[in-house]
Amino acid sequence: MKIIRFAIIGLLIGLSSSYTIVTFNLLADSNAPITGKELFEQVIIAAILGIVIGLISLIFKTERFSFTLQLFIHFIVVTICVFAAGNIGEWYDVTSIATIISLLISIVVIYIISWGIALLLQKRDIEEMNLFIQKRRENL
């Protein structure tokens, strides 16, 4: 069940991130047409990438490595996966360092936003658990 949960969360993050990036790219270059077929291909790539990243996130459920090492490994593997998917989806020009840096910046920004949301949700869950425990202690 945990694997499915991580895959679905990754899928949703991947799709929402790719939609945002495609939208900003089209806004930046209004002359760049995109066909339905191309958009569908990008959605499939983003969906697969999201699921893969979600599954990679299972590394945080292991206790073999410190959190810092887990985070480092996760970021490196995510970056490799995004660059591979970007190469398949032609998200950047391999010969242009500017587009590669732009993609790397996008990865970092999405990574930070995703972690920020995850931390907020976790904080909310912890507060709910503490409230539940506090109420239970009061009833004893």
Short mmCIF file of N, CA and C in Angstrom, two decimals:
data_model
loop_
_atom_site.label_atom_id
_atom_site.label_comp_id
_atom_site.label_asym_id
_atom_site.label_seq_id
_atom_site.Cartn_x
_atom_site.Cartn_y
_atom_site.Cartn_z
N MET A 1 0.82 -1.19 0.00
CA MET A 1 0.00 0.00 0.00
C MET A 1 0.87 1.26 0.00
N LYS A 2 1.98 1.20 0.73
CA LYS A 2 2.88 2.33 0.80
C LYS A 2 3.47 2.65 -0.58
N ILE A 3 3.78 1.60 -1.34
CA ILE A 3 4.34 1.79 -2.68
C ILE A 3 3.35 2.50 -3.58
N ILE A 4 2.10 2.08 -3.51
CA ILE A 4 1.06 2.72 -4.34
C ILE A 4 0.88 4.17 -3.94
N ARG A 5 0.89 4.43 -2.64
CA ARG A 5 0.73 5.81 -2.15
C ARG A 5 1.86 6.71 -2.67
N PHE A 6 3.08 6.24 -2.57
CA PHE A 6 4.22 7.02 -3.05
C PHE A 6 4.15 7.23 -4.56
N ALA A 7 3.73 6.20 -5.29
CA ALA A 7 3.62 6.32 -6.74
C ALA A 7 2.55 7.34 -7.11
N ILE A 8 1.41 7.32 -6.43
CA ILE A 8 0.34 8.26 -6.74
C ILE A 8 0.74 9.69 -6.38
N ILE A 9 1.37 9.88 -5.24
CA ILE A 9 1.83 11.22 -4.87
C ILE A 9 2.85 11.72 -5.90
N GLY A 10 3.78 10.87 -6.30
CA GLY A 10 4.75 11.25 -7.32
C GLY A 10 4.08 11.58 -8.63
N LEU A 11 3.08 10.79 -9.01
CA LEU A 11 2.33 11.04 -10.24
C LEU A 11 1.68 12.42 -10.20
N LEU A 12 1.04 12.75 -9.10
CA LEU A 12 0.36 14.04 -8.99
C LEU A 12 1.35 15.21 -9.00
N ILE A 13 2.45 15.05 -8.31
CA ILE A 13 3.48 16.11 -8.32
C ILE A 13 4.06 16.25 -9.72
N GLY A 14 4.34 15.12 -10.38
CA GLY A 14 4.90 15.16 -11.74
C GLY A 14 3.97 15.83 -12.73
N LEU A 15 2.69 15.48 -12.68
CA LEU A 15 1.73 16.07 -13.62
C LEU A 15 1.52 17.55 -13.35
N SER A 16 1.39 17.92 -12.09
CA SER A 16 1.17 19.34 -11.79
C SER A 16 2.40 20.17 -12.12
N SER A 17 3.58 19.62 -11.85
CA SER A 17 4.81 20.35 -12.16
C SER A 17 4.97 20.51 -13.67
N SER A 18 4.72 19.44 -14.41
CA SER A 18 4.90 19.52 -15.87
C SER A 18 3.89 20.47 -16.48
N TYR A 19 2.66 20.46 -15.98
CA TYR A 19 1.65 21.38 -16.50
C TYR A 19 2.08 22.82 -16.27
N THR A 20 2.60 23.10 -15.09
CA THR A 20 3.06 24.45 -14.76
C THR A 20 4.21 24.86 -15.67
N ILE A 21 5.17 23.97 -15.86
CA ILE A 21 6.33 24.28 -16.70
C ILE A 21 5.91 24.50 -18.15
N VAL A 22 5.05 23.62 -18.67
CA VAL A 22 4.58 23.77 -20.06
C VAL A 22 3.84 25.10 -20.21
N THR A 23 3.01 25.44 -19.25
CA THR A 23 2.26 26.69 -19.31
C THR A 23 3.20 27.89 -19.34
N PHE A 24 4.19 27.91 -18.44
CA PHE A 24 5.14 29.02 -18.42
C PHE A 24 5.95 29.09 -19.71
N ASN A 25 6.33 27.93 -20.25
CA ASN A 25 7.08 27.93 -21.51
C ASN A 25 6.25 28.48 -22.65
N LEU A 26 4.97 28.13 -22.68
CA LEU A 26 4.10 28.64 -23.74
C LEU A 26 3.82 30.13 -23.55
N LEU A 27 3.73 30.58 -22.32
CA LEU A 27 3.55 32.01 -22.07
C LEU A 27 4.79 32.80 -22.47
N ALA A 28 5.96 32.22 -22.23
CA ALA A 28 7.22 32.89 -22.57
C ALA A 28 7.42 32.96 -24.08
N ASP A 29 6.96 31.95 -24.81
CA ASP A 29 7.13 31.91 -26.26
C ASP A 29 5.77 31.59 -26.88
N SER A 30 4.98 32.66 -27.10
CA SER A 30 3.62 32.47 -27.59
C SER A 30 3.59 31.93 -29.03
N ASN A 31 4.71 31.96 -29.73
CA ASN A 31 4.76 31.43 -31.10
C ASN A 31 5.06 29.93 -31.13
N ALA A 32 5.28 29.33 -29.97
CA ALA A 32 5.62 27.91 -29.91
C ALA A 32 4.33 27.09 -29.88
N PRO A 33 3.96 26.54 -31.03
CA PRO A 33 2.73 25.74 -31.05
C PRO A 33 2.99 24.36 -30.45
N ILE A 34 1.96 23.79 -29.89
CA ILE A 34 2.06 22.43 -29.37
C ILE A 34 0.79 21.70 -29.79
N THR A 35 0.98 20.56 -30.40
CA THR A 35 -0.16 19.78 -30.87
C THR A 35 -0.68 18.90 -29.74
N GLY A 36 -1.86 18.38 -29.94
CA GLY A 36 -2.44 17.48 -28.95
C GLY A 36 -1.58 16.25 -28.73
N LYS A 37 -1.00 15.74 -29.82
CA LYS A 37 -0.13 14.56 -29.72
C LYS A 37 1.10 14.88 -28.90
N GLU A 38 1.72 16.04 -29.15
CA GLU A 38 2.91 16.42 -28.39
C GLU A 38 2.57 16.63 -26.91
N LEU A 39 1.44 17.25 -26.66
CA LEU A 39 1.02 17.47 -25.28
C LEU A 39 0.76 16.13 -24.58
N PHE A 40 0.13 15.20 -25.28
CA PHE A 40 -0.12 13.88 -24.72
C PHE A 40 1.19 13.17 -24.39
N GLU A 41 2.16 13.26 -25.30
CA GLU A 41 3.46 12.64 -25.06
C GLU A 41 4.12 13.24 -23.82
N GLN A 42 4.01 14.55 -23.66
CA GLN A 42 4.60 15.22 -22.50
C GLN A 42 3.91 14.78 -21.21
N VAL A 43 2.59 14.60 -21.26
CA VAL A 43 1.84 14.15 -20.09
C VAL A 43 2.28 12.73 -19.71
N ILE A 44 2.44 11.87 -20.70
CA ILE A 44 2.88 10.49 -20.43
C ILE A 44 4.28 10.49 -19.81
N ILE A 45 5.19 11.28 -20.38
CA ILE A 45 6.55 11.37 -19.83
C ILE A 45 6.51 11.88 -18.39
N ALA A 46 5.71 12.94 -18.16
CA ALA A 46 5.61 13.51 -16.80
C ALA A 46 4.99 12.51 -15.83
N ALA A 47 3.99 11.76 -16.29
CA ALA A 47 3.35 10.77 -15.42
C ALA A 47 4.33 9.67 -15.03
N ILE A 48 5.05 9.16 -16.01
CA ILE A 48 6.03 8.10 -15.72
C ILE A 48 7.12 8.64 -14.81
N LEU A 49 7.60 9.84 -15.10
CA LEU A 49 8.63 10.46 -14.27
C LEU A 49 8.13 10.65 -12.85
N GLY A 50 6.90 11.12 -12.70
CA GLY A 50 6.34 11.31 -11.36
C GLY A 50 6.25 10.02 -10.58
N ILE A 51 5.81 8.96 -11.24
CA ILE A 51 5.71 7.66 -10.58
C ILE A 51 7.09 7.16 -10.17
N VAL A 52 8.07 7.30 -11.06
CA VAL A 52 9.44 6.86 -10.75
C VAL A 52 9.98 7.66 -9.56
N ILE A 53 9.78 8.96 -9.57
CA ILE A 53 10.26 9.79 -8.45
C ILE A 53 9.54 9.41 -7.16
N GLY A 54 8.24 9.14 -7.26
CA GLY A 54 7.50 8.70 -6.08
C GLY A 54 8.08 7.41 -5.51
N LEU A 55 8.41 6.49 -6.39
CA LEU A 55 9.00 5.22 -5.93
C LEU A 55 10.40 5.42 -5.37
N ILE A 56 11.14 6.34 -5.97
CA ILE A 56 12.47 6.66 -5.45
C ILE A 56 12.36 7.23 -4.03
N SER A 57 11.26 7.91 -3.76
CA SER A 57 11.05 8.52 -2.45
C SER A 57 10.90 7.49 -1.33
N LEU A 58 10.73 6.24 -1.69
CA LEU A 58 10.68 5.18 -0.67
C LEU A 58 11.99 5.07 0.10
N ILE A 59 13.04 5.68 -0.43
CA ILE A 59 14.33 5.65 0.28
C ILE A 59 14.19 6.29 1.66
N PHE A 60 13.22 7.19 1.81
CA PHE A 60 13.04 7.85 3.10
C PHE A 60 12.38 6.95 4.14
N LYS A 61 11.93 5.80 3.70
CA LYS A 61 11.32 4.83 4.63
C LYS A 61 12.33 3.81 5.14
N THR A 62 13.55 3.88 4.62
CA THR A 62 14.58 2.97 5.10
C THR A 62 15.33 3.62 6.26
N GLU A 63 15.88 2.81 7.09
CA GLU A 63 16.64 3.34 8.22
C GLU A 63 18.13 3.06 8.07
N ARG A 64 18.52 2.63 6.87
CA ARG A 64 19.93 2.28 6.64
C ARG A 64 20.84 3.50 6.61
N PHE A 65 20.32 4.61 6.08
CA PHE A 65 21.13 5.80 5.87
C PHE A 65 20.60 6.95 6.71
N SER A 66 21.47 7.91 6.97
CA SER A 66 21.03 9.11 7.67
C SER A 66 20.11 9.90 6.75
N PHE A 67 19.31 10.78 7.33
CA PHE A 67 18.38 11.57 6.53
C PHE A 67 19.13 12.43 5.51
N THR A 68 20.26 12.98 5.91
CA THR A 68 21.05 13.81 5.00
C THR A 68 21.51 13.01 3.78
N LEU A 69 21.97 11.79 4.01
CA LEU A 69 22.40 10.94 2.90
C LEU A 69 21.21 10.54 2.04
N GLN A 70 20.09 10.24 2.67
CA GLN A 70 18.87 9.91 1.92
C GLN A 70 18.47 11.07 1.02
N LEU A 71 18.50 12.27 1.58
CA LEU A 71 18.12 13.45 0.82
C LEU A 71 19.07 13.68 -0.35
N PHE A 72 20.35 13.51 -0.11
CA PHE A 72 21.35 13.68 -1.17
C PHE A 72 21.14 12.66 -2.29
N ILE A 73 20.99 11.39 -1.91
CA ILE A 73 20.77 10.33 -2.90
C ILE A 73 19.49 10.59 -3.67
N HIS A 74 18.43 10.96 -2.97
CA HIS A 74 17.14 11.23 -3.60
C HIS A 74 17.28 12.36 -4.62
N PHE A 75 17.91 13.45 -4.21
CA PHE A 75 18.05 14.60 -5.11
C PHE A 75 18.86 14.23 -6.36
N ILE A 76 19.95 13.50 -6.18
CA ILE A 76 20.80 13.11 -7.32
C ILE A 76 20.02 12.20 -8.27
N VAL A 77 19.33 11.19 -7.73
CA VAL A 77 18.59 10.27 -8.58
C VAL A 77 17.42 10.99 -9.27
N VAL A 78 16.74 11.87 -8.54
CA VAL A 78 15.66 12.65 -9.15
C VAL A 78 16.21 13.51 -10.29
N THR A 79 17.33 14.15 -10.06
CA THR A 79 17.93 14.99 -11.09
C THR A 79 18.29 14.17 -12.33
N ILE A 80 18.87 13.01 -12.12
CA ILE A 80 19.22 12.13 -13.24
C ILE A 80 17.96 11.73 -14.00
N CYS A 81 16.92 11.36 -13.27
CA CYS A 81 15.66 10.95 -13.92
C CYS A 81 15.03 12.10 -14.70
N VAL A 82 15.05 13.30 -14.13
CA VAL A 82 14.48 14.46 -14.83
C VAL A 82 15.28 14.77 -16.09
N PHE A 83 16.60 14.72 -16.00
CA PHE A 83 17.40 14.97 -17.20
C PHE A 83 17.16 13.89 -18.25
N ALA A 84 17.00 12.65 -17.83
CA ALA A 84 16.72 11.57 -18.80
C ALA A 84 15.36 11.79 -19.44
N ALA A 85 14.34 12.09 -18.63
CA ALA A 85 13.00 12.34 -19.17
C ALA A 85 13.02 13.59 -20.06
N GLY A 86 13.77 14.59 -19.63
CA GLY A 86 13.89 15.81 -20.43
C GLY A 86 14.54 15.56 -21.77
N ASN A 87 15.49 14.66 -21.80
CA ASN A 87 16.14 14.30 -23.05
C ASN A 87 15.13 13.59 -23.97
N ILE A 88 14.36 12.67 -23.39
CA ILE A 88 13.35 11.96 -24.18
C ILE A 88 12.27 12.93 -24.68
N GLY A 89 11.83 13.82 -23.78
CA GLY A 89 10.77 14.76 -24.13
C GLY A 89 11.24 16.03 -24.82
N GLU A 90 12.56 16.11 -25.05
CA GLU A 90 13.16 17.28 -25.69
C GLU A 90 12.81 18.57 -24.95
N TRP A 91 13.02 18.54 -23.62
CA TRP A 91 12.73 19.70 -22.79
C TRP A 91 13.83 20.73 -22.83
N TYR A 92 14.98 20.34 -23.28
CA TYR A 92 16.11 21.25 -23.30
C TYR A 92 17.02 20.92 -24.47
N ASP A 93 17.83 21.88 -24.84
CA ASP A 93 18.79 21.70 -25.91
C ASP A 93 20.10 21.23 -25.27
N VAL A 94 20.50 20.03 -25.60
CA VAL A 94 21.70 19.43 -25.01
C VAL A 94 22.94 20.29 -25.26
N THR A 95 22.95 21.02 -26.35
CA THR A 95 24.12 21.82 -26.69
C THR A 95 24.14 23.18 -26.02
N SER A 96 23.05 23.56 -25.36
CA SER A 96 22.96 24.89 -24.73
C SER A 96 23.05 24.76 -23.21
N ILE A 97 24.08 25.33 -22.67
CA ILE A 97 24.27 25.29 -21.21
C ILE A 97 23.17 26.09 -20.52
N ALA A 98 22.64 27.12 -21.16
CA ALA A 98 21.58 27.95 -20.56
C ALA A 98 20.32 27.13 -20.31
N THR A 99 19.94 26.29 -21.27
CA THR A 99 18.73 25.49 -21.08
C THR A 99 18.96 24.40 -20.04
N ILE A 100 20.15 23.88 -19.97
CA ILE A 100 20.47 22.86 -18.96
C ILE A 100 20.43 23.49 -17.57
N ILE A 101 20.98 24.68 -17.43
CA ILE A 101 20.94 25.38 -16.14
C ILE A 101 19.49 25.73 -15.79
N SER A 102 18.72 26.14 -16.78
CA SER A 102 17.31 26.45 -16.54
C SER A 102 16.56 25.22 -16.04
N LEU A 103 16.82 24.07 -16.63
CA LEU A 103 16.19 22.83 -16.18
C LEU A 103 16.63 22.49 -14.76
N LEU A 104 17.90 22.66 -14.46
CA LEU A 104 18.40 22.39 -13.12
C LEU A 104 17.74 23.31 -12.09
N ILE A 105 17.58 24.57 -12.44
CA ILE A 105 16.91 25.52 -11.54
C ILE A 105 15.46 25.09 -11.33
N SER A 106 14.80 24.65 -12.40
CA SER A 106 13.41 24.18 -12.27
C SER A 106 13.34 22.98 -11.33
N ILE A 107 14.29 22.07 -11.46
CA ILE A 107 14.33 20.89 -10.58
C ILE A 107 14.45 21.33 -9.12
N VAL A 108 15.36 22.25 -8.85
CA VAL A 108 15.59 22.71 -7.48
C VAL A 108 14.34 23.40 -6.93
N VAL A 109 13.72 24.26 -7.73
CA VAL A 109 12.52 24.98 -7.28
C VAL A 109 11.38 24.00 -6.98
N ILE A 110 11.14 23.08 -7.89
CA ILE A 110 10.06 22.10 -7.68
C ILE A 110 10.39 21.22 -6.48
N TYR A 111 11.64 20.86 -6.32
CA TYR A 111 12.07 20.04 -5.19
C TYR A 111 11.80 20.77 -3.88
N ILE A 112 12.16 22.03 -3.82
CA ILE A 112 11.95 22.82 -2.59
C ILE A 112 10.46 22.99 -2.31
N ILE A 113 9.67 23.29 -3.32
CA ILE A 113 8.22 23.45 -3.13
C ILE A 113 7.60 22.13 -2.66
N SER A 114 7.98 21.03 -3.30
CA SER A 114 7.44 19.72 -2.90
C SER A 114 7.79 19.39 -1.45
N TRP A 115 9.03 19.64 -1.07
CA TRP A 115 9.44 19.37 0.31
C TRP A 115 8.74 20.31 1.28
N GLY A 116 8.54 21.55 0.88
CA GLY A 116 7.82 22.50 1.74
C GLY A 116 6.40 22.04 2.01
N ILE A 117 5.72 21.60 0.96
CA ILE A 117 4.36 21.09 1.13
C ILE A 117 4.35 19.83 1.99
N ALA A 118 5.30 18.94 1.75
CA ALA A 118 5.38 17.70 2.54
C ALA A 118 5.63 18.02 4.01
N LEU A 119 6.49 18.97 4.29
CA LEU A 119 6.77 19.33 5.68
C LEU A 119 5.55 19.96 6.35
N LEU A 120 4.83 20.81 5.62
CA LEU A 120 3.61 21.40 6.18
C LEU A 120 2.57 20.34 6.49
N LEU A 121 2.38 19.39 5.58
CA LEU A 121 1.42 18.31 5.82
C LEU A 121 1.84 17.45 7.00
N GLN A 122 3.13 17.18 7.09
CA GLN A 122 3.64 16.37 8.20
C GLN A 122 3.46 17.11 9.53
N LYS A 123 3.72 18.40 9.50
CA LYS A 123 3.56 19.21 10.72
C LYS A 123 2.10 19.19 11.16
N ARG A 124 1.18 19.30 10.20
CA ARG A 124 -0.25 19.27 10.52
C ARG A 124 -0.63 17.91 11.13
N ASP A 125 -0.12 16.83 10.54
CA ASP A 125 -0.40 15.50 11.06
C ASP A 125 0.13 15.33 12.49
N ILE A 126 1.31 15.84 12.75
CA ILE A 126 1.91 15.75 14.08
C ILE A 126 1.07 16.54 15.08
N GLU A 127 0.62 17.73 14.68
CA GLU A 127 -0.21 18.53 15.58
C GLU A 127 -1.52 17.81 15.89
N GLU A 128 -2.11 17.16 14.88
CA GLU A 128 -3.35 16.41 15.10
C GLU A 128 -3.11 15.23 16.05
N MET A 129 -1.99 14.54 15.88
CA MET A 129 -1.68 13.42 16.76
C MET A 129 -1.45 13.90 18.19
N ASN A 130 -0.73 15.00 18.34
CA ASN A 130 -0.48 15.54 19.67
C ASN A 130 -1.78 15.97 20.34
N LEU A 131 -2.68 16.57 19.59
CA LEU A 131 -3.97 16.97 20.12
C LEU A 131 -4.77 15.74 20.56
N PHE A 132 -4.74 14.70 19.74
CA PHE A 132 -5.43 13.46 20.08
C PHE A 132 -4.87 12.86 21.36
N ILE A 133 -3.55 12.82 21.48
CA ILE A 133 -2.90 12.28 22.67
C ILE A 133 -3.24 13.12 23.90
N GLN A 134 -3.23 14.42 23.73
CA GLN A 134 -3.55 15.32 24.84
C GLN A 134 -4.99 15.10 25.32
N LYS A 135 -5.93 14.97 24.39
CA LYS A 135 -7.32 14.72 24.77
C LYS A 135 -7.47 13.37 25.46
N ARG A 136 -6.73 12.41 24.98
CA ARG A 136 -6.80 11.07 25.57
C ARG A 136 -6.26 11.08 26.99
N ARG A 137 -5.18 11.81 27.22
CA ARG A 137 -4.60 11.92 28.57
C ARG A 137 -5.57 12.61 29.52
N GLU A 138 -6.27 13.61 29.01
CA GLU A 138 -7.24 14.33 29.84
C GLU A 138 -8.40 13.43 30.25
N ASN A 139 -8.76 12.49 29.36
CA ASN A 139 -9.87 11.59 29.66
C ASN A 139 -9.49 10.47 30.62
N LEU A 140 -8.20 10.24 30.81
CA LEU A 140 -7.77 9.19 31.75
C LEU A 140 -7.84 9.64 33.14
#
